[in-house]
Amino acid sequence: MAVTRCTKMAYASADDMVFGKAVTPVKTGLGLEIGAGYTTPEVNYAPRPEAGASKEKLIKEYERITTDIMARMVQIGAPAVVLETEHVQQMSNHPDWGAAVAHAQKTIMEDYHDEYGIKCALRHTIGDIRETRDFLALRGDKYSVFMEAFEQCAQNGADMLAVESMGGKEVFDYAILRNDMAGVLYGIGVLGSIDMEMIWQDIASVAKKNNVIASGDTDCAQANTAMFIAGGLLDKNLAHTLAIIARTISAARSLVAYEAGAVGPGKDCGYENTIVKSIAGVPIAQEGKTSTCAHSDLMGNIVMQCCDLWSNESVEYHGEFGGTTVQCWGETLAYDCALMNVALDSGNEKILRDMFVASDIYRDAQGYVLAYPNAYRVGQAIAKDGNDIYLRAKNAAIECINIVEEGARGKLELSRFEAKALADAKAAFEALTDDKEKFMSDCLTKYKQEVKVFKPENYDL
Amino acid sequence: MEVRHLIDIDPSGILVRYNVKMEKEMTPEEAAEELYPKDSMIYPIAKAIFEGEEDDVVEGLEKAISSGKDPISLINDALMVGMGVVSRLYDEGVIFLPNVMMSADAMLEGIEYVKQKAGKSPETKGKIVCHVAEGDVHDIGKNIVAALLRAAGYDVVDLGRDVPVDEVIAAVEKEKPLMLTGTALMTTTMYAFKEVNDKLLEKGYRIPFACGGGAVNQDFVSEYELGVYGEEAADAAKIADFIKANGDNIVKLREKFHRH
């Protein structure tokens, strides 16, 4: 499929963006429409450690998980639900395992849909298995297994296909631990985008052939790594100002999936999704206060601002007082969605959206930039040079820095360390060329030398 | 101009930036300055380590060696002293992880230089084997652990990522390390830790097995006999130091490092 770059904003203004509504809603699964005026819980889960021992054990585990979620949703009267199965590596390395799990899950979901009319859909997120022990192997033999995993899941019950791809991670991992902004830009914005352009044309073709939805990709492997390393307010592993720069660059990267044929919803862990939605108009999934089972991120409420699916990120399947974990977290998600849907039905959605924003915006530079009016500005910076994957990523970073600087002159407090890291990053970005070819050539030389595991052939360079 | 929102709040009553409030008066550079050794030959080396300037480290070492200092003794007397400043300020929250990583790179470059000059390898605090669980390719956590252990003076045998259980066992048999570390991001890959534990016990190895990473939690690590849970990457060097000082009793290690 062809790649059509995004050079315009999908929304005329930031204020037009709200949860539960997208410019281009997506029909999928059993009676479900995403972004069409209501929000839906998306429950995500991980099998217990010992369940990976065999194909049979894994299938059984996912059958339990699926039945538990569907039963609880019916018990509490939730009108709709999405299940997201993020593949454990065994399921993507053996496409028939992933397919068998998808088939088992969909069979159960169809039964519940037939009996109760609950709207539901199944998302399968294939693991990016394109690696050897020593290197990323983005092209070559592993690629065919990777694509086969999408194909088999699509044929066996998955309604939506997704991935969290790894392109650029080898350079990013090196750069983020050394405050190297050129490396972060190269890893996420350039190498990541090159890789996504290749895989998403193929995933979109698989989806089209099998009449399912190519949903999206997020920069979990890089921007979320930065967010995770940055941690909470007292952690001292990475400046939060650098984590948000990585995040805004990731929006330019995640956009590539939609330019190559995906239609959404973007995946929950893509905190860059509000930026992406502002440009591409696609529905998005988000996670926040209901993903504390997986990680803490200082953005519990604010990311609900424009979500269409509301997710818990991932929870290990086991028992709690209130049921199994998937039941407890699924129920919590459903109540959040009910609140948002009441707001939508009663015309109060913008008030609720702005309350979500106000409750987090000054907590941290990350939330400040991702607040929808600022996210929209980052979107504009990307779309302005949408045809150039380097310039648009660089624009995103510079606009992010401008926004944080403006915030720090107001109510956004920064620690001295965060402010210094921001100033250093600003100097680094301002020193970069506007010429993509020169940047590419300089980085190729530098990172081939410094990053032992960087293989340019992964990117056809 | 700051963006104005429909709902404007006074964040001071709703959101507390404890880190901003806790900030110390001194800048990191000022704090480091107070800790550098005064010896005019050693000072520039320690400062170059703190600043992560590899070329300056080598230049400082060259001068010190030319003035008659023994190359190998410079590891403990200059490079580790500079790294000690870095580690202390990191522990105190004055500097952040990227500073430590850059300093560690500079220190390793310095060690390579003095090894060449001396024509022999220095003694280390001990050997530690690091790996990422079989099936798991996420290695940034392991890389941080390895860098922090090296920065603390340990000899790290880095087996890499997605390491088969038998290869971990073979490395322990061959290297006889002070301890083993394992990291994992996913629930179904961290199950390999249990297999490593069982095979080590079968062969009679009772070394501490420090585990951590994204999905890894204390309850899981406590399930296997040799497991010691590390919540943060920086715990690895602290666990190693504790073993050096107090022996490798797993119960004591758990008492010290298990937080929940």
Coordinates of C-alpha atoms in Angstrom, one line a residue, chain A residues 46-50 52 87-90 131-136 166 173 176-179 225 229 233-239 316 351 354-355 357-359 361-364 368 373-374 406-407 410-411 413-418, chain B residues 1-3 5-11 14-27 29 90-91 93 95-99 101-102 105 135 137-140 144 159 161-164 167 186-191 220:
Chain A
A46 CA -0.6 -10.9 30.8
P47 CA -0.7 -14.6 31.5
R48 CA 0.9 -16.0 34.7
P49 CA 4.6 -16.8 34.3
E50 CA 4.1 -20.6 34.2
G52 CA 4.0 -19.9 28.8
H87 CA 1.4 -11.5 22.4
V88 CA 4.0 -13.1 24.7
Q89 CA 7.0 -14.0 22.6
Q90 CA 5.9 -17.6 22.2
E131 CA 15.7 -9.8 16.5
T132 CA 18.6 -12.2 17.1
R133 CA 20.3 -12.5 20.4
D134 CA 22.9 -9.9 19.4
F135 CA 21.2 -7.6 17.0
L136 CA 17.8 -6.3 15.7
M166 CA 11.3 -1.7 17.8
D173 CA 18.8 3.0 24.2
I176 CA 18.8 8.4 26.1
L177 CA 21.2 7.2 28.8
R178 CA 23.8 9.8 27.6
N179 CA 21.5 12.8 27.2
T225 CA 11.2 3.5 28.1
I229 CA 13.2 5.6 33.4
L233 CA 9.1 13.1 41.1
L234 CA 11.8 11.8 43.4
D235 CA 13.4 9.4 40.9
K236 CA 16.8 10.5 39.6
N237 CA 17.3 8.5 36.5
L238 CA 16.3 10.8 33.7
A239 CA 15.0 14.4 33.5
E316 CA -1.0 -10.2 35.3
I351 CA -16.1 20.4 30.9
D354 CA -10.9 20.1 31.0
M355 CA -11.3 18.8 34.5
V357 CA -6.6 18.2 32.1
A358 CA -6.6 20.6 35.1
S359 CA -6.1 17.8 37.6
I361 CA -1.4 19.5 33.9
Y362 CA 1.0 21.1 36.4
R363 CA 2.2 17.8 37.9
D364 CA 5.0 17.4 35.4
Y368 CA 1.9 19.8 30.5
P373 CA -4.1 22.5 23.5
N374 CA -0.3 22.0 23.7
E406 CA 6.4 28.9 28.3
G407 CA 4.9 26.8 31.0
G410 CA 3.8 30.3 34.4
K411 CA 2.5 27.7 36.8
E413 CA 7.4 24.2 38.2
L414 CA 10.6 22.6 37.0
S415 CA 13.4 21.3 39.2
R416 CA 16.8 22.9 38.5
F417 CA 17.9 19.6 37.0
E418 CA 14.9 19.5 34.6
Chain B
M1 CA 2.2 33.0 26.7
E2 CA 1.1 30.0 28.8
V3 CA -2.0 28.2 27.4
H5 CA -7.5 26.5 30.0
L6 CA -11.2 26.6 30.6
I7 CA -10.7 25.5 34.2
D8 CA -7.9 27.4 35.8
I9 CA -6.5 26.0 39.1
D10 CA -4.0 27.0 41.8
P11 CA -1.7 23.9 41.5
I14 CA -3.6 20.2 44.4
L15 CA -0.3 19.1 43.1
V16 CA 3.0 19.2 45.1
R17 CA 6.3 19.2 43.4
Y18 CA 8.2 17.7 46.3
N19 CA 11.4 17.4 44.2
V20 CA 11.5 21.1 43.5
K21 CA 10.9 21.9 47.2
M22 CA 13.7 19.5 48.2
E23 CA 16.4 21.0 46.0
K24 CA 19.7 21.7 47.6
E25 CA 21.4 25.0 47.4
M26 CA 24.5 23.7 45.7
T27 CA 24.8 22.9 42.0
E29 CA 29.4 21.0 40.0
Y90 CA 23.9 10.0 42.4
D91 CA 22.9 8.3 45.7
G93 CA 20.0 12.7 44.3
I95 CA 23.0 14.0 39.7
F96 CA 21.1 11.7 37.5
L97 CA 21.6 8.4 35.7
P98 CA 22.9 9.7 32.3
N99 CA 25.7 11.5 34.2
M101 CA 26.6 6.4 32.5
M102 CA 28.8 9.0 30.8
D105 CA 32.2 5.2 30.0
G135 CA 13.1 -15.2 25.3
V137 CA 15.3 -9.1 24.2
H138 CA 14.7 -6.0 26.3
D139 CA 18.2 -5.2 27.6
I140 CA 18.3 -1.5 28.6
I144 CA 22.3 0.0 33.2
L159 CA 26.0 -12.6 28.7
R161 CA 20.0 -10.8 26.2
D162 CA 17.7 -13.8 25.5
V163 CA 20.2 -16.0 27.2
P164 CA 19.4 -19.8 27.3
E167 CA 24.2 -20.9 29.0
M186 CA 7.7 -9.9 30.5
T187 CA 5.9 -12.3 32.8
T188 CA 6.4 -15.4 30.7
T189 CA 10.1 -14.9 30.1
M190 CA 10.9 -14.3 33.8
Y191 CA 9.8 -17.9 34.5
F220 CA 7.9 -13.9 42.3

